Amino acid sequence: MRQPGRRERLLAARERDGDTCLWCARRLTGTVAATTDHVVPKVKGGPSWLENEVAACRRCNGERGHRGAVEWLEECERRGWSPDPARLERVLVSLADAIAERGGQRRARPHLDAQLRRLRKRWPSAA
């Protein structure tokens, strides 16, 4: 199955999740440029699938680097931003379902499972 290109995935992520950054909740309009951010970083085996991407502002995407999603969510909270743990959980569950359906992604699975456990422990109301 052919995956859409980067631009199409960004548009689809914004349509799915709205026009705010998952990490800091800034509106992705005007001077705040939207980018796609891999929830499971590519260096940890994360695929370039829509299920693994969220719309994020350039600042958050750049500063997050290869940190785990929950670690970065906690950092955003410490900075006084308004991260969205419920949206992150939806994306992680959607990715887990996509991997179960399509197979593969051996490297991404352990990281994904650990992120879901940590998220649900830290923010039980997100579940």
Short mmCIF file of C-alpha atoms in Angstrom, two decimals:
data_model
loop_
_atom_site.label_atom_id
_atom_site.label_comp_id
_atom_site.label_asym_id
_atom_site.label_seq_id
_atom_site.Cartn_x
_atom_site.Cartn_y
_atom_site.Cartn_z
CA MET A 1 0.00 0.00 0.00
CA ARG A 2 1.42 3.37 -1.04
CA GLN A 3 1.76 5.88 1.76
CA PRO A 4 0.96 9.52 1.02
CA GLY A 5 3.85 11.99 0.74
CA ARG A 6 5.02 14.25 3.57
CA ARG A 7 2.77 17.18 2.61
CA GLU A 8 -0.30 14.94 2.34
CA ARG A 9 0.49 13.34 5.71
CA LEU A 10 0.80 16.79 7.33
CA LEU A 11 -2.55 17.87 5.90
CA ALA A 12 -4.16 14.60 7.03
CA ALA A 13 -2.68 14.93 10.54
CA ARG A 14 -3.98 18.49 10.83
CA GLU A 15 -7.39 17.38 9.60
CA ARG A 16 -7.42 14.47 12.08
CA ASP A 17 -6.04 16.37 15.11
CA GLY A 18 -6.85 20.00 14.48
CA ASP A 19 -4.65 23.01 13.92
CA THR A 20 -2.73 22.99 17.19
CA CYS A 21 0.65 21.59 18.15
CA LEU A 22 0.26 18.37 20.15
CA TRP A 23 3.08 19.38 22.47
CA CYS A 24 2.51 23.08 23.28
CA ALA A 25 -1.04 23.71 21.95
CA ARG A 26 0.00 26.72 19.85
CA ARG A 27 -2.22 27.31 16.82
CA LEU A 28 -0.48 26.23 13.61
CA THR A 29 -1.27 29.28 11.55
CA GLY A 30 0.55 32.37 10.31
CA THR A 31 3.98 32.65 11.91
CA VAL A 32 3.83 29.25 13.67
CA ALA A 33 4.87 26.80 10.96
CA ALA A 34 3.41 23.29 11.04
CA THR A 35 5.62 20.23 10.66
CA THR A 36 5.05 16.50 10.97
CA ASP A 37 6.61 14.97 14.06
CA HIS A 38 7.14 11.22 14.40
CA VAL A 39 5.68 10.03 17.71
CA VAL A 40 8.01 7.02 17.63
CA PRO A 41 11.19 8.59 16.22
CA LYS A 42 12.56 7.07 13.04
CA VAL A 43 15.86 6.30 14.83
CA LYS A 44 13.85 4.08 17.20
CA GLY A 45 12.21 2.25 14.31
CA GLY A 46 9.16 4.47 13.86
CA PRO A 47 7.64 4.32 10.38
CA SER A 48 6.72 7.28 8.19
CA TRP A 49 3.06 6.41 8.39
CA LEU A 50 0.26 8.83 9.12
CA GLU A 51 -0.49 6.80 12.26
CA ASN A 52 2.99 7.69 13.58
CA GLU A 53 2.86 11.38 12.75
CA VAL A 54 1.28 14.37 14.44
CA ALA A 55 1.17 18.03 13.54
CA ALA A 56 3.64 19.97 15.65
CA CYS A 57 5.14 23.42 15.59
CA ARG A 58 8.68 23.69 14.29
CA ARG A 59 9.98 24.73 17.75
CA CYS A 60 8.64 21.61 19.49
CA ASN A 61 9.66 19.28 16.68
CA GLY A 62 13.21 20.64 16.69
CA GLU A 63 13.65 20.76 20.46
CA ARG A 64 12.19 17.29 21.02
CA GLY A 65 14.77 15.62 18.83
CA HIS A 66 14.78 11.86 19.42
CA ARG A 67 13.32 11.96 22.93
CA GLY A 68 10.45 9.66 23.75
CA ALA A 69 6.96 11.12 23.36
CA VAL A 70 6.08 10.88 27.05
CA GLU A 71 9.42 12.34 28.14
CA TRP A 72 8.80 15.31 25.83
CA LEU A 73 5.19 15.63 27.02
CA GLU A 74 6.47 15.88 30.61
CA GLU A 75 9.04 18.50 29.55
CA CYS A 76 6.34 20.54 27.83
CA GLU A 77 4.26 20.44 31.00
CA ARG A 78 7.28 21.59 33.07
CA ARG A 79 7.67 24.53 30.69
CA GLY A 80 4.09 25.58 31.40
CA TRP A 81 2.75 24.59 28.00
CA SER A 82 -0.51 22.67 27.46
CA PRO A 83 0.37 19.27 25.99
CA ASP A 84 -2.46 16.91 25.04
CA PRO A 85 -1.90 13.45 26.59
CA ALA A 86 -5.30 12.18 25.38
CA ARG A 87 -4.43 13.00 21.77
CA LEU A 88 -1.02 11.38 22.18
CA GLU A 89 -2.66 8.22 23.49
CA ARG A 90 -5.04 8.13 20.50
CA VAL A 91 -2.08 8.37 18.13
CA LEU A 92 -0.08 5.69 19.97
CA VAL A 93 -3.05 3.30 20.01
CA SER A 94 -3.73 3.98 16.33
CA LEU A 95 -0.08 3.21 15.53
CA ALA A 96 -0.19 -0.01 17.57
CA ASP A 97 -3.32 -1.06 15.65
CA ALA A 98 -1.69 -0.23 12.31
CA ILE A 99 1.41 -2.25 13.19
CA ALA A 100 -0.75 -5.20 14.28
CA GLU A 101 -2.63 -5.03 10.97
CA ARG A 102 0.33 -4.45 8.62
CA GLY A 103 3.02 -6.31 10.53
CA GLY A 104 6.71 -5.54 10.65
CA GLN A 105 8.13 -2.66 12.66
CA ARG A 106 10.04 -4.95 15.04
CA ARG A 107 12.17 -2.08 16.35
CA ALA A 108 9.22 0.25 16.94
CA ARG A 109 7.04 -2.16 18.93
CA PRO A 110 8.97 -2.24 22.24
CA HIS A 111 9.37 1.54 22.24
CA LEU A 112 5.69 2.04 21.43
CA ASP A 113 4.56 -0.36 24.17
CA ALA A 114 6.81 1.35 26.73
CA GLN A 115 5.48 4.79 25.76
CA LEU A 116 1.87 3.64 26.15
CA ARG A 117 2.58 2.12 29.59
CA ARG A 118 4.40 5.23 30.77
CA LEU A 119 1.69 7.56 29.43
CA ARG A 120 -1.11 5.60 31.10
CA LYS A 121 0.80 5.51 34.39
CA ARG A 122 1.56 9.25 34.33
CA TRP A 123 -1.83 10.43 32.96
CA PRO A 124 -4.43 7.75 33.81
CA SER A 125 -7.20 10.13 32.78
CA ALA A 126 -5.82 10.13 29.21
CA ALA A 127 -6.86 6.48 28.82
#
